[in-house]
Coordinates of C-alpha atoms in Angstrom, one line a residue:
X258 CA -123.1 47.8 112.3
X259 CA -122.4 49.4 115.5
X260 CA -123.2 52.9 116.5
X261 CA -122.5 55.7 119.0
X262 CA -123.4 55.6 122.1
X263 CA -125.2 58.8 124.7
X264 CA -122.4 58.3 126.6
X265 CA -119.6 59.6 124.6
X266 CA -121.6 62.8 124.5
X267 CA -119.4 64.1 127.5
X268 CA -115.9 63.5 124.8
X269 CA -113.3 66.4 124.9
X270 CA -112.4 67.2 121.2
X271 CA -108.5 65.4 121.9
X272 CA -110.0 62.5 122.8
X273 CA -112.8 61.9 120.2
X274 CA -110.7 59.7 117.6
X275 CA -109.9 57.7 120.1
X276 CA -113.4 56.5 121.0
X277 CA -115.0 53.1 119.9
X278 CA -118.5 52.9 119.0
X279 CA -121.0 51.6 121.3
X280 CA -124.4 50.4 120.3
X281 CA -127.3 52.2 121.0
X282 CA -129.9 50.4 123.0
X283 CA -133.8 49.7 122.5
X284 CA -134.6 47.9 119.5
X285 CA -138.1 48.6 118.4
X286 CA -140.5 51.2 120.4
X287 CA -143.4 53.4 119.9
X288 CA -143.6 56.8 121.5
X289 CA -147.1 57.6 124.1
X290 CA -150.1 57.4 121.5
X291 CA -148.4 54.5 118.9
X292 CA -147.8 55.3 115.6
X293 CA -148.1 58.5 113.7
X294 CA -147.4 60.2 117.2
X295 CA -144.8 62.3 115.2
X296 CA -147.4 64.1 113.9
X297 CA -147.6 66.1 117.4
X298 CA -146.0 69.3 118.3
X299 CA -142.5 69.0 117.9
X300 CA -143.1 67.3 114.0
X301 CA -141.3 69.8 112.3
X302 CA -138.1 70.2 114.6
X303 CA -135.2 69.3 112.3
X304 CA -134.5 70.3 108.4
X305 CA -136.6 68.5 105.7
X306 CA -136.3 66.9 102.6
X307 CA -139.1 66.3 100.3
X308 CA -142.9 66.4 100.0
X309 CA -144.3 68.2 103.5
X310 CA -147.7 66.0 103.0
X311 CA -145.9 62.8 102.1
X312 CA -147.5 59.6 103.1
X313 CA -144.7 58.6 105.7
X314 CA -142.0 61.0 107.3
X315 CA -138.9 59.4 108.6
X316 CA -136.7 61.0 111.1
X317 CA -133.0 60.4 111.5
X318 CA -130.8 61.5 114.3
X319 CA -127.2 61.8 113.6
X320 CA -123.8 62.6 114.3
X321 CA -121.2 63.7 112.1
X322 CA -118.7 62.4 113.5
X323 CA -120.0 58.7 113.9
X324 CA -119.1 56.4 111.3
X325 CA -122.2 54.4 111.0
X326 CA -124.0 57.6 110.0
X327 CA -121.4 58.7 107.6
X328 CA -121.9 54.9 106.1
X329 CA -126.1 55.4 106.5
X330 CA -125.5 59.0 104.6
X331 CA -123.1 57.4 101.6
X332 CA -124.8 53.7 101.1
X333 CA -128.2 53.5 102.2
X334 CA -129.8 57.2 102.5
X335 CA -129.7 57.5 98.6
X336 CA -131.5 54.7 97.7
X337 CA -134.2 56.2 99.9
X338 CA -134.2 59.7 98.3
X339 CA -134.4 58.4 94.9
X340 CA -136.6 55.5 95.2
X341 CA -139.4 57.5 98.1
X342 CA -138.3 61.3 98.6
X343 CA -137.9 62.3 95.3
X344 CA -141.0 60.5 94.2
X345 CA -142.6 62.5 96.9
X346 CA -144.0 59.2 99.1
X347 CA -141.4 59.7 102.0
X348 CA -140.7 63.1 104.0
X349 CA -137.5 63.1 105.4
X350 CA -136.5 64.9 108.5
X351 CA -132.9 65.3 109.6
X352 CA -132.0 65.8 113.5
X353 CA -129.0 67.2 115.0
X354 CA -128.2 64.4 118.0
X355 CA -124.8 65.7 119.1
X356 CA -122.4 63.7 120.7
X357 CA -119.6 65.3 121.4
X358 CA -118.6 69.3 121.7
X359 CA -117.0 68.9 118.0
X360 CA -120.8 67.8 116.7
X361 CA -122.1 71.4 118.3
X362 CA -119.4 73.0 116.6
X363 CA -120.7 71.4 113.2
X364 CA -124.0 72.2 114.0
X365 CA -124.3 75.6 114.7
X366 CA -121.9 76.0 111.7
X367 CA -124.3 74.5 109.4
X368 CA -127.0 76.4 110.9
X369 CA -125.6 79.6 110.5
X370 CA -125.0 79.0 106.6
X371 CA -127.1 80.7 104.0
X372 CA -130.2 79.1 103.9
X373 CA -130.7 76.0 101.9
X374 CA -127.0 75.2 102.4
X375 CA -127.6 73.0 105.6
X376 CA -127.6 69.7 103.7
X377 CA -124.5 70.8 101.5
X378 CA -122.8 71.0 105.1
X379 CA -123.6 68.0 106.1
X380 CA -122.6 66.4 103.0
X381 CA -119.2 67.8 103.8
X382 CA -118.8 67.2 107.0
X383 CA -119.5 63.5 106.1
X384 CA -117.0 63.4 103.1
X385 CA -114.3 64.8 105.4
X386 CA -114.9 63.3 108.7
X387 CA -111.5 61.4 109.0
X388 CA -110.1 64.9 108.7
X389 CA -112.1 66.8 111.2
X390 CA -111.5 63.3 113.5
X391 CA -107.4 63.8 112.7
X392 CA -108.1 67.6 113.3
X393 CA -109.4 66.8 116.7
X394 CA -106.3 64.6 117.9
X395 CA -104.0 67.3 116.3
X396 CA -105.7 70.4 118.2
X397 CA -107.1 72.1 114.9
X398 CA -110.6 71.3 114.4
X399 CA -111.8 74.7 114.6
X400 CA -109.7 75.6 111.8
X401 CA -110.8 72.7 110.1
X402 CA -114.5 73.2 110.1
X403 CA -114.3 77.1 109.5
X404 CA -112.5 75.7 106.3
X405 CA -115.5 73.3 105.3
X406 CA -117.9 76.3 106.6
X407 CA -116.0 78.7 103.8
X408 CA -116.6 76.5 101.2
X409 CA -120.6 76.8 102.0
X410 CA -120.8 80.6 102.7
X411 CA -119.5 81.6 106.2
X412 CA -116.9 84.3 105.1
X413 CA -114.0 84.0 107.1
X414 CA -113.3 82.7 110.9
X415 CA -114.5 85.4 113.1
X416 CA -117.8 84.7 111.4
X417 CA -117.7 81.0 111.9
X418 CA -116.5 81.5 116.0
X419 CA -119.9 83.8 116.1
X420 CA -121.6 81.1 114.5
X421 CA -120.5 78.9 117.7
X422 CA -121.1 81.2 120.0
X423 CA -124.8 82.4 119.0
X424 CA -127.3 81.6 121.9
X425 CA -130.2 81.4 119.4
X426 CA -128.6 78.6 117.4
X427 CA -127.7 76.7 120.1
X428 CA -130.9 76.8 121.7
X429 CA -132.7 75.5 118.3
X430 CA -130.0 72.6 118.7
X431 CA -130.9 71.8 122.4
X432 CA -134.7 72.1 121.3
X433 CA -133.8 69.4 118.7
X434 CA -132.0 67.3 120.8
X435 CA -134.6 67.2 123.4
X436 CA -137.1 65.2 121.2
X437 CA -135.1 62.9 121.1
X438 CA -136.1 62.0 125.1
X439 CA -139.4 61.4 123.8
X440 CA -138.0 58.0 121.4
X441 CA -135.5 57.0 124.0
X442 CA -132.4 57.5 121.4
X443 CA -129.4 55.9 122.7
X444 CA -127.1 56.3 119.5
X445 CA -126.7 57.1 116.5
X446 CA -127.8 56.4 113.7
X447 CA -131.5 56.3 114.8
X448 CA -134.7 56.7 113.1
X449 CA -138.2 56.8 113.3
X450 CA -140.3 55.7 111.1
X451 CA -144.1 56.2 111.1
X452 CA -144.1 57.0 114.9
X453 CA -141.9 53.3 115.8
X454 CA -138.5 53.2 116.7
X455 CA -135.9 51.6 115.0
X456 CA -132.2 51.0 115.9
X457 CA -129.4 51.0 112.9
X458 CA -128.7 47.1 112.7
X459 CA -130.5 43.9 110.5
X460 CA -132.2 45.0 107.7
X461 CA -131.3 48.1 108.7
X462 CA -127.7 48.6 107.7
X463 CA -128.4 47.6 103.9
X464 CA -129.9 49.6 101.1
X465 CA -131.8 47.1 100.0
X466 CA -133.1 45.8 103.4
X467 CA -134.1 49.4 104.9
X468 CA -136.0 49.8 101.2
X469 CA -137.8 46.7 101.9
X470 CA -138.4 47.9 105.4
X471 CA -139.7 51.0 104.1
X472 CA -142.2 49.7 101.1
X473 CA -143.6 46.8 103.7
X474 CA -144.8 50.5 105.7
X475 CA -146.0 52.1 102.9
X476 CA -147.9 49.0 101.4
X477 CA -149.4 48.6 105.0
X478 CA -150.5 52.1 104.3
X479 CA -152.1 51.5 101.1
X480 CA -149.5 52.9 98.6
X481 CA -147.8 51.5 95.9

């Protein structure tokens, strides 16, 4: 499964349909201190699901535009919810790893929903990313995610171009995206898992072989 690439972060909204996917580089790596390192300062950056005091947290960062991550968020992610987040053994952690200016846009959109609506958002923007890609050839993507943004309570459009334009939100989103530097993410879908590294590809890009993945770390950690 291939993913985005850092280097397509630089795409003008006409162009972003257009793009291939690039893998991301890496593999396998361990931020300064090994695992559990995400334990540090920057920990709870990003929007959570499940128990805060879970045994393992997992962090993803994602684009909604890339379609690996919209194939990670419909066939593999809910395997993981139901069979670790929901049974409180894995805390998830979502990150906002923009790639192009149409991922900002989403963003701060979703940020600037009601709270708890975040993940509804994302959900959408996931369902309907062919249309906001076909938006962005066409020259209407704005009005295509102040559309998805109505649906989740952002009232109208001059409310969804503040949303865009707040400086508080988009500093949140750089803050966000500058833990990334800290795990070398080159694309997207990436996660990390008990402090390592690991690239969206082998085991990986399967439900069942990212569940395997994930009970061979929790049996390592003594829980069944």
């Amino acid at each position: 499964m291939l993913t985005h690439s850092r280097r397509f972060a630089a795409v003008a909204f006409s162009a972003l349909a257009l793009v291939a996917c690039g893998a991301a580089g890496g593999g396998t790596s361990e931020a300064e201190g090994g695992a559990g390192a995400e334990t540090s300062a920057d920990g709870e950056l990003g929007h959570v699901k499940g128990n805060p005091d879970a045994p393992l947290t997992i962090i993803e960062y994602a684009s909604p535009t890339c379609p690996a991550c919209k194939y990670f968020h419909d066939s593999i992610q809910p395997a993981i919810e139901e069979k670790f987040v929901a049974t409180g053994k894995v805390k998830f952690i979502f990150r906002e790893y923009p790639l192009n200016e149409i991922d900002v846009a989403a963003y701060a959109m979703a940020r600037c929903a009601p709270e708890g609506k975040f993940f509804d958002i994302l959900d959408d923007l996931y369902e309907n990313q062919e249309g906001v890609r076909y938006a962005a050839q066409t020259g209407v993507v704005k009005t295509t995610l102040a559309a998805i943004g109505q649906r989740h309570g952002i009232a109208d459009r001059a409310t969804f171009d503040a949303c865009l334009e707040n400086r508080e939100i988009r500093q949140k989103l750089a803050d966000v995206y500058a833990t990334s530097e800290k795990w070398g993410v080159g694309g997207t879908p990436t996660f990390i898992i008990d402090g390592v590294k690991r690239d969206f590809g082998g085991e990986y890009t399967t439900a069942d072989g990212f569940v395997k993945q994930i009970e061979a770390v929790l049996a390592a950690k003594g829980v069944e």
